[in-house]
Each structure stands twice: as structure tokens, then as C-alpha cells.
Coordinates of C-alpha atoms and ligand atoms in Angstrom, one line a residue:
M87 CA -26.5 65.4 -65.8
T88 CA -28.8 64.5 -62.5
D89 CA -32.1 65.6 -60.8
A90 CA -31.1 69.4 -61.5
A91 CA -32.4 68.5 -65.3
S92 CA -35.2 66.3 -63.7
P93 CA -38.7 67.3 -64.6
N94 CA -39.6 66.1 -61.1
P95 CA -38.9 68.2 -57.3
V96 CA -35.7 67.0 -55.8
H97 CA -35.5 67.5 -52.2
D98 CA -32.1 68.4 -51.5
G99 CA -30.3 65.8 -49.7
T100 CA -28.5 67.9 -47.1
S101 CA -31.5 69.4 -45.9
N102 CA -33.6 66.6 -44.6
P103 CA -36.4 68.1 -42.3
S104 CA -35.2 65.7 -39.6
P105 CA -32.3 63.4 -39.2
G106 CA -34.0 60.7 -37.7
P107 CA -33.8 58.7 -34.4
N108 CA -30.7 58.9 -32.9
H109 CA -28.1 56.1 -33.2
F110 CA -24.6 55.5 -31.7
I111 CA -22.5 57.1 -34.4
R112 CA -24.6 60.3 -34.0
Q113 CA -23.6 60.4 -30.4
I114 CA -20.6 59.6 -30.5
I115 CA -20.0 62.9 -32.5
I116 CA -22.2 65.1 -30.4
D117 CA -19.8 64.0 -27.9
D118 CA -16.5 64.7 -29.3
L119 CA -17.9 68.0 -30.5
A120 CA -19.2 68.6 -26.7
R121 CA -15.5 67.5 -24.8
G122 CA -13.9 70.0 -27.4
R123 CA -11.9 67.1 -29.0
L124 CA -12.9 68.5 -32.4
A125 CA -14.2 71.9 -33.2
Q126 CA -15.6 70.7 -37.1
I127 CA -16.2 66.7 -38.3
H128 CA -14.9 65.3 -41.2
T129 CA -16.5 62.3 -43.2
R130 CA -15.4 60.5 -46.1
F131 CA -17.5 58.0 -48.6
P132 CA -14.9 55.6 -49.9
P133 CA -16.0 53.6 -52.6
E134 CA -13.8 51.4 -54.6
P135 CA -14.2 52.3 -58.7
N136 CA -14.6 48.5 -59.3
G137 CA -18.5 48.4 -60.5
Y138 CA -21.7 50.3 -59.4
L139 CA -23.0 51.5 -56.3
H140 CA -26.4 50.0 -54.9
I141 CA -29.0 50.7 -52.7
G142 CA -26.5 48.8 -49.6
H143 CA -24.0 51.9 -50.5
A144 CA -26.6 54.6 -50.8
K145 CA -26.9 53.6 -47.0
S146 CA -23.1 54.5 -46.3
I147 CA -23.4 57.4 -48.5
C148 CA -26.8 58.6 -46.9
L149 CA -24.7 58.4 -43.2
N150 CA -21.6 59.9 -44.1
F151 CA -22.9 63.2 -46.3
G152 CA -26.0 63.2 -43.8
L153 CA -23.7 63.9 -40.6
A154 CA -21.6 66.4 -42.0
A155 CA -24.7 68.4 -43.3
E156 CA -25.8 67.9 -40.1
F157 CA -22.9 69.0 -38.0
T158 CA -21.8 70.9 -40.2
G159 CA -18.7 69.3 -41.4
L160 CA -16.8 68.1 -44.3
C161 CA -17.6 64.8 -46.3
N162 CA -15.3 63.8 -49.1
L163 CA -15.6 61.4 -52.1
R164 CA -12.5 59.3 -52.2
F165 CA -11.8 56.7 -55.0
D166 CA -10.4 53.5 -52.7
D167 CA -8.2 52.8 -56.1
T168 CA -5.9 51.0 -54.8
N169 CA -6.1 47.8 -56.7
P170 CA -6.2 48.2 -60.4
G171 CA -7.1 46.0 -62.7
K172 CA -10.7 45.7 -61.6
E173 CA -10.7 49.2 -61.6
D174 CA -12.0 51.4 -64.3
I175 CA -12.8 55.3 -65.3
E176 CA -16.2 54.5 -66.0
F177 CA -17.1 53.0 -62.6
V178 CA -15.4 56.6 -61.6
E179 CA -17.7 58.8 -63.8
A180 CA -20.9 56.4 -62.5
I181 CA -20.0 56.9 -58.9
K182 CA -20.2 60.5 -59.0
E183 CA -23.1 60.8 -61.1
D184 CA -24.6 58.4 -58.5
V185 CA -23.9 60.4 -55.4
R186 CA -24.7 64.1 -56.9
W187 CA -28.3 62.0 -58.0
L188 CA -28.9 61.1 -54.6
G189 CA -28.6 64.6 -53.7
Y190 CA -25.1 65.5 -52.4
Q191 CA -21.9 67.1 -53.0
W192 CA -18.7 66.0 -52.1
S193 CA -16.1 68.8 -50.1
E194 CA -13.6 67.1 -52.0
L195 CA -12.9 65.0 -54.6
R196 CA -10.0 62.4 -53.9
H197 CA -7.8 59.5 -54.8
A198 CA -5.9 57.1 -52.9
S199 CA -3.9 56.8 -55.4
D200 CA -3.1 60.9 -55.3
Y201 CA -1.3 59.5 -52.2
F202 CA 1.0 56.7 -53.8
E203 CA 4.0 59.0 -53.2
S204 CA 3.3 59.6 -49.1
F205 CA 2.5 56.1 -48.8
Y206 CA 5.5 54.6 -50.2
R207 CA 7.4 57.1 -47.8
C208 CA 5.3 55.5 -44.9
A209 CA 6.1 52.3 -45.8
E210 CA 10.0 53.3 -45.8
K211 CA 9.7 54.7 -42.3
L212 CA 8.1 51.2 -40.8
I213 CA 11.4 50.1 -42.9
R214 CA 13.5 52.1 -40.9
V215 CA 12.1 51.5 -37.3
G216 CA 12.5 47.9 -38.2
L217 CA 8.4 47.9 -38.7
A218 CA 8.1 46.0 -41.9
Y219 CA 10.3 43.7 -44.0
V220 CA 10.4 42.6 -47.3
C221 CA 9.4 39.0 -47.7
D222 CA 10.4 36.3 -50.1
L223 CA 7.6 33.9 -49.9
D224 CA 4.7 33.2 -52.5
A225 CA 0.8 33.3 -51.6
D226 CA 0.6 30.0 -51.3
A227 CA 3.9 30.0 -48.6
V228 CA 2.1 32.8 -46.8
R229 CA -0.8 31.4 -46.2
N230 CA 0.9 28.3 -45.0
Y231 CA 3.2 30.2 -42.8
R232 CA -0.2 32.4 -41.5
G233 CA -1.7 29.6 -39.1
T234 CA -5.2 29.4 -38.6
L235 CA -7.8 30.8 -35.6
T236 CA -6.7 28.1 -33.2
E237 CA -3.0 27.8 -34.3
A238 CA -0.3 30.2 -34.1
G239 CA 1.4 31.5 -37.3
R240 CA 5.0 31.3 -38.3
N241 CA 7.6 33.4 -38.9
S242 CA 8.4 34.1 -42.2
P243 CA 12.2 33.2 -43.1
F244 CA 12.7 36.5 -43.8
R245 CA 11.4 38.4 -41.1
E246 CA 15.0 38.8 -39.3
R247 CA 16.6 41.3 -43.1
T248 CA 18.5 44.1 -41.8
V249 CA 17.1 47.7 -42.7
E250 CA 19.4 48.5 -45.3
E251 CA 18.4 45.2 -47.2
N252 CA 15.0 45.9 -46.7
L253 CA 15.0 49.7 -48.0
D254 CA 17.5 48.1 -51.0
L255 CA 15.0 45.5 -51.9
F256 CA 11.8 47.4 -51.5
A257 CA 13.2 50.2 -53.5
R258 CA 13.7 47.3 -56.6
M259 CA 10.3 46.2 -55.8
R260 CA 9.0 49.8 -56.5
A261 CA 11.7 50.1 -59.8
G262 CA 10.0 46.9 -61.3
E263 CA 12.9 44.3 -60.8
F264 CA 11.3 41.7 -59.9
A265 CA 7.6 39.9 -61.2
D266 CA 4.0 39.7 -60.1
G267 CA 3.8 37.8 -56.4
A268 CA 7.6 37.7 -56.4
R269 CA 8.5 39.3 -53.3
T270 CA 5.9 41.0 -50.9
L271 CA 6.0 44.5 -47.9
R272 CA 4.6 42.9 -44.8
A273 CA 4.8 44.5 -41.9
H274 CA 6.5 43.2 -38.6
I275 CA 3.5 42.9 -35.8
D276 CA 3.1 39.1 -34.1
M277 CA 2.4 35.9 -36.1
A278 CA 1.0 34.4 -33.1
S279 CA -2.1 36.8 -32.3
G280 CA -5.1 35.6 -31.9
N281 CA -6.2 38.4 -35.0
I282 CA -5.4 37.0 -38.0
N283 CA -4.9 40.0 -39.7
L284 CA -1.9 41.4 -37.1
R285 CA 0.1 38.1 -38.5
D286 CA 2.4 40.0 -40.8
P287 CA 0.3 41.5 -43.2
A288 CA 1.0 42.3 -46.2
I289 CA 1.9 46.2 -47.2
Y290 CA 2.6 46.3 -50.9
R291 CA 2.5 43.7 -53.8
I292 CA 3.7 43.7 -57.1
R293 CA 1.4 44.2 -59.7
K294 CA 2.4 45.2 -63.3
V295 CA -0.9 46.4 -64.5
T296 CA -2.2 50.2 -65.7
H297 CA -3.4 52.4 -63.2
Q298 CA -6.9 54.1 -64.3
H299 CA -5.6 57.1 -62.2
T300 CA -1.7 57.0 -62.3
G301 CA -1.2 54.8 -65.5
S302 CA 2.2 52.6 -65.6
D303 CA 3.5 55.2 -62.7
W304 CA 3.7 52.2 -60.0
C305 CA 3.8 48.7 -60.2
I306 CA 3.5 48.0 -56.8
Y307 CA 0.5 48.9 -54.7
P308 CA -0.7 49.3 -51.1
M309 CA -3.3 46.8 -49.6
Y310 CA -6.5 48.2 -48.2
D311 CA -5.5 48.3 -44.6
F312 CA -2.3 50.5 -45.2
A313 CA -3.9 52.8 -47.5
H314 CA -7.1 53.2 -46.5
C315 CA -5.7 54.6 -42.6
L316 CA -3.3 56.4 -44.0
S317 CA -6.2 58.0 -46.4
D318 CA -8.0 59.0 -43.8
A319 CA -5.3 61.0 -42.0
I320 CA -4.1 62.5 -44.5
E321 CA -7.9 64.2 -45.8
G322 CA -8.2 65.0 -41.3
I323 CA -10.9 62.8 -41.4
S324 CA -12.4 62.7 -38.0
H325 CA -14.7 59.9 -38.3
S326 CA -14.2 56.9 -40.8
L327 CA -17.5 55.1 -40.9
C328 CA -16.8 51.8 -42.5
T329 CA -19.4 48.0 -42.3
L330 CA -18.9 45.6 -39.7
E331 CA -16.8 43.2 -41.7
F332 CA -13.5 45.8 -40.9
E333 CA -13.9 45.5 -37.2
D334 CA -11.4 43.0 -37.1
H335 CA -9.0 45.4 -39.4
R336 CA -9.6 47.8 -36.5
P337 CA -6.2 46.6 -34.6
L338 CA -4.4 47.2 -37.6
Y339 CA -5.6 50.5 -38.7
D340 CA -4.8 51.8 -35.1
W341 CA -1.3 50.2 -35.2
Y342 CA -0.6 51.9 -38.8
L343 CA -1.6 55.4 -37.5
D344 CA 0.2 54.5 -34.4
K345 CA 3.7 53.5 -36.1
I346 CA 3.6 55.7 -38.4
D347 CA 2.4 58.9 -36.8
L348 CA 1.6 60.9 -39.5
V349 CA 0.5 64.0 -37.9
N350 CA 4.0 64.6 -36.3
D351 CA 5.9 63.9 -39.3
P352 CA 4.2 66.2 -42.0
Q353 CA 7.2 65.7 -44.6
L354 CA 5.7 62.3 -45.3
V355 CA 2.7 63.8 -46.8
A356 CA 5.1 66.5 -48.8
P357 CA 4.4 64.8 -51.7
V358 CA 0.5 65.5 -51.7
L359 CA 1.1 68.9 -51.2
Q360 CA 3.6 69.3 -54.0
K361 CA 0.0 67.8 -55.9
G362 CA -1.6 71.1 -55.2
L363 CA -3.7 69.0 -52.7
T364 CA -4.4 69.9 -48.9
A365 CA -3.5 67.3 -46.5
P366 CA -5.1 68.3 -42.7
L367 CA -3.8 65.3 -40.9
S368 CA -5.6 63.7 -38.6
R369 CA -5.6 60.7 -36.0
P370 CA -8.7 59.4 -37.1
R371 CA -11.0 57.2 -35.3
Q372 CA -12.7 54.1 -37.1
I373 CA -16.7 53.1 -36.2
E374 CA -17.8 50.2 -37.9
F375 CA -22.1 50.1 -38.2
S376 CA -23.8 46.8 -39.9
R377 CA -24.5 46.7 -43.8
L378 CA -27.6 47.1 -44.9
N379 CA -29.4 43.9 -46.6
L380 CA -33.1 43.9 -48.4
D381 CA -34.5 40.4 -49.0
Y382 CA -35.0 39.4 -52.7
V383 CA -32.1 41.7 -53.4
L384 CA -28.8 40.8 -54.1
L385 CA -26.0 43.7 -52.9
S386 CA -22.3 42.4 -53.8
K387 CA -20.5 44.2 -56.4
R388 CA -19.2 40.6 -57.8
K389 CA -22.0 39.2 -58.1
L390 CA -23.9 42.1 -59.8
L391 CA -21.0 42.7 -62.0
A392 CA -21.7 38.7 -62.8
L393 CA -25.4 39.4 -64.2
V394 CA -24.2 42.2 -66.5
N395 CA -21.1 40.2 -67.7
D396 CA -23.5 36.9 -68.5
R397 CA -26.0 39.1 -69.9
L398 CA -29.0 38.0 -67.3
V399 CA -30.1 41.5 -67.2
D400 CA -29.4 44.2 -69.6
G401 CA -26.4 46.1 -67.9
W402 CA -25.8 48.2 -64.9
N403 CA -29.0 50.2 -65.1
D404 CA -31.5 47.7 -66.1
P405 CA -34.4 48.8 -64.1
R406 CA -34.4 45.9 -62.3
M407 CA -31.2 46.2 -61.0
P408 CA -30.6 47.0 -56.8
T409 CA -27.6 49.6 -58.2
L410 CA -28.2 53.4 -58.0
C411 CA -28.5 54.2 -61.5
G412 CA -30.9 51.1 -61.7
I413 CA -33.3 52.2 -59.6
R414 CA -33.4 55.8 -60.4
R415 CA -33.5 54.5 -64.5
R416 CA -36.9 52.6 -62.7
G417 CA -38.2 55.5 -61.7
Y418 CA -37.2 55.7 -57.6
P419 CA -36.8 58.8 -56.3
A420 CA -34.0 59.9 -54.7
A421 CA -35.4 61.2 -51.7
A422 CA -37.2 57.5 -50.8
V423 CA -33.5 56.0 -50.8
R424 CA -32.6 58.5 -48.5
E425 CA -35.7 58.6 -46.2
L426 CA -34.9 54.8 -46.1
A427 CA -31.4 55.7 -45.0
R428 CA -32.9 57.5 -42.4
R429 CA -35.8 55.4 -41.0
I430 CA -33.6 52.4 -40.9
G431 CA -31.1 54.0 -38.5
V432 CA -27.6 53.0 -37.5
T433 CA -26.7 49.8 -35.5
K434 CA -24.1 47.3 -35.0
Q435 CA -26.9 44.5 -35.6
E436 CA -26.8 42.8 -38.7
S437 CA -30.8 42.4 -40.2
V438 CA -32.0 42.3 -43.5
I439 CA -34.7 44.7 -44.2
E440 CA -38.1 43.9 -46.1
Y441 CA -38.1 45.3 -49.6
S442 CA -41.5 46.5 -48.8
V443 CA -39.9 49.0 -46.6
L444 CA -38.4 50.7 -49.6
E445 CA -41.3 50.3 -52.1
N446 CA -43.7 52.0 -49.9
L447 CA -41.4 55.1 -49.0
V448 CA -41.3 54.9 -53.1
R449 CA -44.9 55.0 -52.9
E450 CA -45.5 57.4 -50.4
D451 CA -42.9 59.8 -52.2
L452 CA -44.8 59.1 -55.4
D453 CA -48.2 59.4 -54.0
A454 CA -47.5 62.7 -53.3
S455 CA -45.1 64.1 -55.9
A456 CA -47.6 62.2 -58.9
E457 CA -49.4 63.7 -61.3
R458 CA -52.1 61.3 -62.7
R459 CA -52.6 60.3 -66.0
M460 CA -54.5 57.4 -68.0
A461 CA -53.3 54.8 -69.6
V462 CA -54.4 51.4 -71.4
L463 CA -52.2 48.7 -71.5
D464 CA -53.8 46.5 -73.1
P465 CA -56.7 47.6 -75.2
I466 CA -60.0 46.5 -76.0
K467 CA -62.4 48.5 -77.7
L468 CA -65.5 49.8 -76.6
V469 CA -67.8 51.7 -78.8
L470 CA -70.4 53.9 -77.3
T471 CA -73.0 53.6 -79.8
N472 CA -75.6 56.1 -78.3
L473 CA -73.0 59.1 -79.4
A474 CA -72.7 60.3 -82.9
A475 CA -69.7 58.9 -84.9
D476 CA -68.2 62.4 -84.8
H477 CA -68.8 63.0 -81.3
H478 CA -66.0 65.0 -79.8
E479 CA -65.4 66.8 -76.4
L480 CA -62.2 67.9 -74.2
L481 CA -63.1 66.2 -70.5
V482 CA -61.7 68.0 -67.5
A483 CA -59.3 66.2 -65.4
A484 CA -57.7 66.6 -62.2
N485 CA -53.9 66.0 -62.1
H486 CA -54.1 65.3 -58.5
P487 CA -56.9 64.4 -56.4
K488 CA -55.5 65.3 -53.3
D489 CA -53.5 68.6 -54.3
A490 CA -55.6 71.2 -56.3
S491 CA -52.3 73.0 -57.0
R492 CA -51.4 70.2 -59.5
G493 CA -54.3 72.0 -61.3
S494 CA -56.1 69.9 -64.3
R495 CA -56.0 69.0 -67.9
Q496 CA -58.3 68.2 -70.5
I497 CA -58.8 64.9 -72.0
A498 CA -60.2 63.9 -75.6
F499 CA -63.8 61.9 -75.2
G500 CA -65.5 60.2 -77.9
R501 CA -67.2 57.7 -79.7
E502 CA -64.6 55.0 -79.6
L503 CA -62.5 54.2 -76.6
Y504 CA -60.0 51.5 -75.6
I505 CA -60.4 50.0 -72.4
E506 CA -58.3 47.3 -70.6
R507 CA -59.2 43.8 -71.8
E508 CA -59.5 43.1 -68.3
D509 CA -61.7 44.7 -67.2
F510 CA -64.3 42.8 -69.5
M511 CA -65.5 39.5 -68.5
E512 CA -67.8 37.9 -70.5
V513 CA -68.7 35.1 -67.8
P514 CA -68.3 36.9 -64.6
V515 CA -66.6 35.1 -61.9
K516 CA -67.9 35.6 -58.3
G517 CA -67.0 39.3 -56.8
F518 CA -66.6 41.0 -60.5
H519 CA -67.4 44.5 -60.3
R520 CA -66.2 45.7 -63.7
L521 CA -67.8 45.4 -67.3
V522 CA -70.8 42.8 -68.3
V523 CA -72.8 42.6 -70.5
G524 CA -75.9 44.4 -69.3
G525 CA -73.9 45.4 -66.3
E526 CA -73.2 48.9 -65.4
V527 CA -69.6 50.7 -64.6
R528 CA -68.4 54.8 -64.3
L529 CA -66.1 55.7 -66.4
R530 CA -63.6 57.8 -64.6
F531 CA -64.3 61.6 -65.7
A532 CA -67.3 60.7 -68.8
G533 CA -69.7 59.1 -66.8
I534 CA -72.0 55.7 -66.2
I535 CA -72.1 53.3 -69.0
R536 CA -74.0 49.7 -69.8
C537 CA -72.7 47.3 -72.0
I538 CA -74.9 46.0 -74.4
A539 CA -72.9 43.7 -76.6
V540 CA -69.8 42.0 -77.2
V541 CA -69.1 41.6 -81.0
K542 CA -66.8 39.0 -82.2
H543 CA -64.3 37.8 -84.6
D544 CA -64.8 34.8 -86.7
D545 CA -62.1 32.9 -84.5
G546 CA -64.2 34.2 -81.2
T547 CA -62.4 36.7 -79.9
I548 CA -63.6 39.7 -79.1
A549 CA -63.0 42.6 -81.6
E550 CA -65.1 45.3 -79.9
L551 CA -67.5 46.2 -76.8
H552 CA -70.7 48.0 -77.7
A553 CA -72.1 50.5 -74.6
T554 CA -74.3 53.1 -74.1
L555 CA -73.2 56.5 -71.7
D556 CA -76.0 57.8 -69.6
L557 CA -75.1 61.3 -70.3
A558 CA -77.1 61.6 -67.2
S559 CA -74.6 60.7 -64.6
R560 CA -71.6 63.1 -65.9
H561 CA -70.7 65.7 -63.1
G562 CA -72.9 68.1 -62.8
M563 CA -76.0 66.4 -63.8
P564 CA -78.7 65.1 -62.2
G565 CA -77.5 61.2 -61.7
A566 CA -74.0 62.2 -61.0
E567 CA -74.7 60.9 -57.5
R568 CA -76.1 57.8 -58.9
K569 CA -73.7 54.5 -57.7
V570 CA -71.8 51.9 -59.4
K571 CA -69.5 49.4 -58.5
G572 CA -66.8 49.6 -60.8
T573 CA -64.7 52.8 -62.5
L574 CA -62.6 52.2 -65.3
H575 CA -59.6 54.1 -66.7
W576 CA -60.2 54.7 -70.5
V577 CA -58.0 56.4 -73.2
C578 CA -59.9 57.9 -75.9
A579 CA -59.5 55.8 -79.5
A580 CA -58.9 58.5 -82.0
H581 CA -56.2 60.6 -80.1
A582 CA -54.5 58.2 -78.0
I583 CA -50.8 57.5 -78.5
A584 CA -49.1 53.9 -78.6
A585 CA -46.1 53.0 -76.4
E586 CA -44.3 50.6 -75.1
V587 CA -44.4 49.8 -71.5
R588 CA -42.2 47.2 -69.5
L589 CA -43.5 45.6 -66.6
Y590 CA -41.4 45.0 -64.0
D591 CA -41.3 42.4 -61.2
R592 CA -38.2 41.4 -59.1
L593 CA -35.4 40.0 -59.8
F594 CA -35.4 36.8 -57.8
T595 CA -37.5 34.6 -57.3
V596 CA -37.0 33.8 -52.9
P597 CA -36.0 36.5 -49.9
D598 CA -32.1 35.3 -50.1
P599 CA -31.2 35.0 -53.3
D600 CA -27.5 34.3 -52.0
D601 CA -28.6 31.2 -50.3
E602 CA -26.4 28.5 -51.2
R603 CA -27.9 25.8 -49.4
D604 CA -28.7 22.6 -52.0
G605 CA -25.7 23.3 -54.2
K606 CA -27.2 26.8 -55.3
S607 CA -26.6 29.7 -56.4
Y608 CA -28.1 33.4 -57.1
R609 CA -28.5 31.7 -61.1
D610 CA -30.9 29.5 -59.7
H611 CA -33.4 31.9 -58.5
L612 CA -33.7 33.8 -60.9
N613 CA -37.5 35.3 -61.8
P614 CA -37.8 34.3 -65.6
D615 CA -40.9 36.8 -65.5
S616 CA -39.3 39.9 -64.1
V617 CA -39.9 41.9 -67.2
R618 CA -43.0 41.7 -69.2
V619 CA -42.8 44.5 -72.3
V620 CA -46.2 45.5 -73.4
T621 CA -45.7 46.8 -76.9
K622 CA -49.5 48.2 -77.5
A623 CA -50.2 50.1 -74.8
K624 CA -52.2 53.1 -75.6
L625 CA -51.7 56.6 -73.5
E626 CA -53.6 59.8 -73.4
A627 CA -52.5 62.2 -75.8
S628 CA -51.5 64.5 -72.6
L629 CA -48.4 62.1 -71.9
G630 CA -47.2 63.1 -75.9
T631 CA -45.2 66.0 -74.0
A632 CA -43.9 63.6 -70.8
V633 CA -40.3 63.9 -70.8
A634 CA -37.2 61.4 -70.0
E635 CA -37.4 60.7 -66.3
Q636 CA -40.7 62.2 -65.8
R637 CA -43.0 60.1 -63.3
F638 CA -46.6 59.7 -63.3
Q639 CA -49.5 57.9 -61.6
F640 CA -51.5 55.8 -64.7
E641 CA -54.9 55.3 -62.7
R642 CA -55.5 51.8 -61.4
L643 CA -52.1 50.8 -63.0
G644 CA -48.9 52.0 -60.8
Y645 CA -46.3 54.6 -60.9
F646 CA -44.4 54.8 -64.0
V647 CA -41.4 56.6 -65.1
A648 CA -40.8 57.9 -68.6
D649 CA -37.2 55.8 -69.2
R650 CA -34.4 57.9 -68.8
Y651 CA -32.3 56.5 -72.1
Q652 CA -35.2 55.3 -74.7
H653 CA -38.3 57.2 -74.1
Q654 CA -39.1 59.7 -77.1
P655 CA -42.4 62.2 -77.5
N656 CA -42.9 60.7 -80.6
R657 CA -41.9 56.8 -79.1
P658 CA -42.7 56.4 -75.5
V659 CA -41.3 54.2 -73.3
F660 CA -42.7 53.9 -69.9
N661 CA -41.3 51.5 -66.8
R662 CA -43.3 50.5 -64.0
I663 CA -42.0 52.0 -60.7
C664 CA -44.4 50.1 -58.8
S665 CA -47.9 49.2 -58.5
L666 CA -50.5 50.9 -56.4
R667 CA -50.6 48.3 -53.7
D668 CA -47.8 46.5 -51.9
S669 CA -47.2 43.4 -53.7
W670 CA -44.1 42.4 -51.5
T671 CA -45.1 41.5 -48.1
A672 CA -48.2 39.6 -49.1
V673 CA -45.9 37.2 -51.2
A674 CA -43.2 37.1 -48.7
K675 CA -45.7 36.3 -46.0
G676 CA -47.5 34.0 -48.1
Ligands
ATP948 P1 -15.9 45.4 -52.2 O1 -16.5 43.9 -52.2 O2 -15.9 45.5 -53.8 O3 -15.5 46.1 -51.4 P2 -18.5 47.1 -51.3 O4 -19.4 46.9 -51.7 O5 -17.4 46.8 -49.8 O6 -17.7 45.9 -52.0 P3 -16.8 49.7 -51.7 O7 -16.8 50.2 -52.8 O8 -15.3 48.7 -50.5 O9 -17.6 48.1 -51.8 O10 -18.0 50.1 -50.7 C1 -17.6 51.7 -50.3 C2 -18.2 51.9 -49.0 O11 -20.0 51.4 -49.0 C3 -17.9 51.4 -47.8 O12 -17.2 52.2 -46.9 C4 -18.4 50.0 -47.0 O13 -18.5 49.5 -46.3 C5 -20.0 50.6 -47.8 N1 -20.9 49.6 -48.0 C6 -20.7 48.6 -49.5 N2 -21.8 47.5 -49.0 C7 -22.7 48.3 -48.1 C8 -24.1 47.6 -47.5 N3 -24.8 46.7 -47.9 N4 -24.3 48.8 -47.0 C9 -23.9 49.6 -46.1 N5 -22.5 50.2 -46.6 C10 -22.2 49.3 -47.5
MG949 MG1 -15.2 47.5 -49.7

């Protein structure tokens, strides 16, 4: 499953060292608790299981679960599954896994569809008090009657049906007597309201499809606004936190709760209790906050789904995807994502966070947590001609330069090594401090070498480099302090293991991939070089014991993770998590 099985230490998301800077939602909760308005807070994270969770959702998850933990309250995971057709059990399972990976455990797992029978009773109650009616207008007509921002809507000709007729028609909608779209149940509010959401919104629609949780039990499904506030009330949610696009829906959220008044009409939730679920009942309060946006990243489930379906990426968990399973596979530690949520805080101000903020948090985490290893991505052979052909020794290499408690490992060293092709230049450019013919560099842990010759193939390409090792320059020797400009990483040719390494770059080339000006779409902004697969990488032998999801710093190259799905000890596959230095800001600003 999740991090429990992962070799990297995880922090328990429920015990962040500090909750971060104060924000308006926390302040509301503090006040509510101080005034004795409630004994315990209860939040929920309510994803619709129609796609995979992304980094944007992580903000909501960290906020809801984080506040519950901070104030010793409760937080439910609720599948907002009122829109069958697009929903799937695959998404349900993935969402649970992602929430756990982020380090959170829900108090209760709920499905809005568990409340369908209660919702139905609530709708009947509205009909009985003359606040809902069955409308025969089709979707186009409803739109025509709705009016515009500047123009009032018109009343539906079906608005004044009797209670009896409405109850009868609603029951027959449920019984499946009418075709999809033929009728809707609508709230009887105000077609002239300045808030279009209050112009007799639909409460139920007919959809004869199988539901991933309730199968074919229902052919009418409640609309989001109706189902959401009632689900919150049934579960005893105190603070219903959602993103800003729901601000205009809040009057409707409150209208339903006021008119239905679940708290004083508990028989409405009897069907929930009959299912063996609790229904603590509350009068929840909706509070909106701004979404998380990241530059260079697309955070729309619909568009991410299109990327997957059109095979522009290799599935939801492609390491280039901003999905939680994607960044997990990419090697991002869950703690860095939680830290991002903590640092950006919670406001009502829309903003775009630079991707480098997230990547720097990842880097910060990995600098402390990842052990160092050596790997060569584009190997070229280096022969140390002053060593015997059978020269073999084991050098001691610290696993972490800043943390002695991480211990050390042995690395094989011999006459033939691999170094990075780009660390040598036959005709060096100005300022090149790595290996050149006649020049010296230090080989990490091994001592200073001088390049003495370049051996070429017939076609002029380099076959191997020859160099001599200055044994006196080694650790503990008289020349150990001798300074040379460059230090190179390397692996021992006889002991290196072959690996596949995937180098990822941003998926989009522009900061706002969603920018549709000039008739473009995100598809036009895909980076054609977002992944480069290196098949001939060489790793130091100790990496032969790496397990899937284990993270390392490959010295000088960046941070890498053993691929969660494809890495095998005898066929290592590593993904680059990020480079050692920020490559985003420079590009973004340049
Ligand atoms: P959809 O268009 O499918 O509704 P959605 O991204 O809103 O997509 P939900 O499953 O409804 O997906 O989202 C679950 C919760 O996560 C909601 O409360 C939503 O407000 C929140 N959420 C979604 N995207 C972000 C984001 N970018 N930043 C913060 N919260 C988000
Ligand atoms: Mg949504």
C-alpha cells in the first residue's frame, strides 16, 4: 500500500511541527470553539470519484484533515458520487490510496450515495411545503427561461402544479416512468433573483445509468448543491470548506438547509441509520477559500483525463503528471506537499504559485533525507594506466555529507572506470573546469587524476580516456589537501550495474498552459522533450539493493527514485525527481 511499506521515512501528517501561519478559517474555528458554539470540529474532504486527485486537491486535503487534527476534531472522506456515468470504482480506490499517502486517515469513509433515500425524503418535504415542483421543460427550454445576469428569468409553466401532482410525478420519476431529461424536480425559489443559482435550480434529474456504488437502484440523481449541504448536515460537519467557485452557491446551500431543517426533522435521516451509519446532524457552515494554482501545471481533472485518454502521457501516474500518484511516482515526498500547503496558507485571494516553490521544498526534504550514491548517465571509459590490470580496492564513501549517522558504504575502485561523457572536453570551452587532456580533476573519494591521452575509434569518436592517478592525493596522504578545480563522480567499470534512468522536464513549456488566447489550447503547449530515457546508465554496485520508491541523490546529477512500478533489483529503473539546483525560476524569469 502506502508509505508504511516505503523505505523512506515518512512523517505523520497529523503531527506537523507547526500548523503554519494563522489564516481566516483557523480563526473562525478558534472563535467558534471559544464561544462554545461547538464542542468539536468536524470537516470533510469531498472528492467526486471521476478522476485522480492532483496537487490542488492536496491543498484541500491538508486543510480539512490538518484542521481536524490540530483541533482534535474529525474529518471524513466523502465520495461525492452524485454524478454517475463519469464516476468509477477505480477512482474511488485511487483516491483512498492518495489520501493515505499524504499521511492522513479519515474518521469515517462515506458516500453521498449512502444518503440517496434520505435525499429523496428531503425532496418530498420540499414538495409538500410548496418549495419544489416537477418541471417538464427540457434542458434548452430551462436555459431559455433562466434569463441572464442582467435580465430576470421567467417562471416555468409547470411551476404552480399542486403538491399532490408533484408528489405523484416525482414518485413516477423515481419509478423510471420517464425518459432521461424529460422532467426535473426544481426548487421553487425566485426566477428574478440576482443570483442565478437561486432561479429555481434543479434538485433531481433523470439518468438511467448504473452507479458505481448503488448499481441500478436509482434512475434519478440529486444535483450537487442539494446533495452537498445535506450530506454535510447528515455527517455532522461543522465547517464545510470549499473553493471559491462555490461562493455564489452558498445562498442555495443555506436555503436548502433552512427549508429542510434536518436537525429538527430526524425522521428524514432514518434511512441512513437503517444502513448502520451514524447521522450526527449539524447545521454546517460553508466557507470558501482560493484554489491552489501552480505555474506550468494544469490542474483540471477534465483536461488531465484528456491527456491520459489521448495518450499524451503514460497514464494518471505518469511521473510528469501533477496527480498525487504521478508526483509520488516521480519521487516527491508527501511531506514536501504538506509543507507546500502549510506555507501557501489559506486566503480568498486567487494566486498562482511558482512551481519552483514546490520543487525547492522537495529538494529541501531530499537534501536531508536522501542518501548519496554515484551513477553515470552517459558513460565514457576512463583507464587509469598507472594501476595494475587487476587492481581492486574498496573505498569508503559517506552516505550523507551532513549526517554522519547515515554511516558509510564501500565502493569498488579499479583500473577501469566510467565517467560522464560531458565531464571531458577535447577542445575545452572557456571556463571548463572538468577533465581535459593534460589537466587534473579529483575523482570523488579516489584522488586526483591527470588525463594523458584520448583513444579514438576509426570514425573519430572517443573510445576511452587514459589518465594516471596521483596516489599521494588520496584521503590521509600527504597530497590530500592539494586543490584542483573539478571533482567528478564515477563508477567502477567492473562492478557497475546497468540501469534505465528517466529524466523528466516540465510537461508544458509556458507558465499558463491553459491560456487559450490566439486560439491555442494546452495541447499546443506540451513540451516535446518532457522525458528523456537513458538506457545505458551505470550505477555503483550498492544500488543493486535499492527497492522501489527508495530515493537517492546521485552525486552531481540530482535526486532520483527507484520507479514504483518498474524498478527491479536485476533491472533497475530510476526516475529523476529533480535536479540539484532550481532550474525553474531561471527559465520563468528569463
Ligand atoms: P470537478 O470539476 O470534477 O468538480 P474538482 O477539481 O472540483 O473537479 P472535486 O473532486 O470536486 O474536483 O474536488 C474535491 C475537493 O477538492 C473540492 O472541495 C474542491 O473544492 C477541492 N479542490 C479541487 N481543486 C482544488 C485546487 N486546485 N485547490 C484547492 N482545492 C481544490
Ligand atoms: Mg468539484
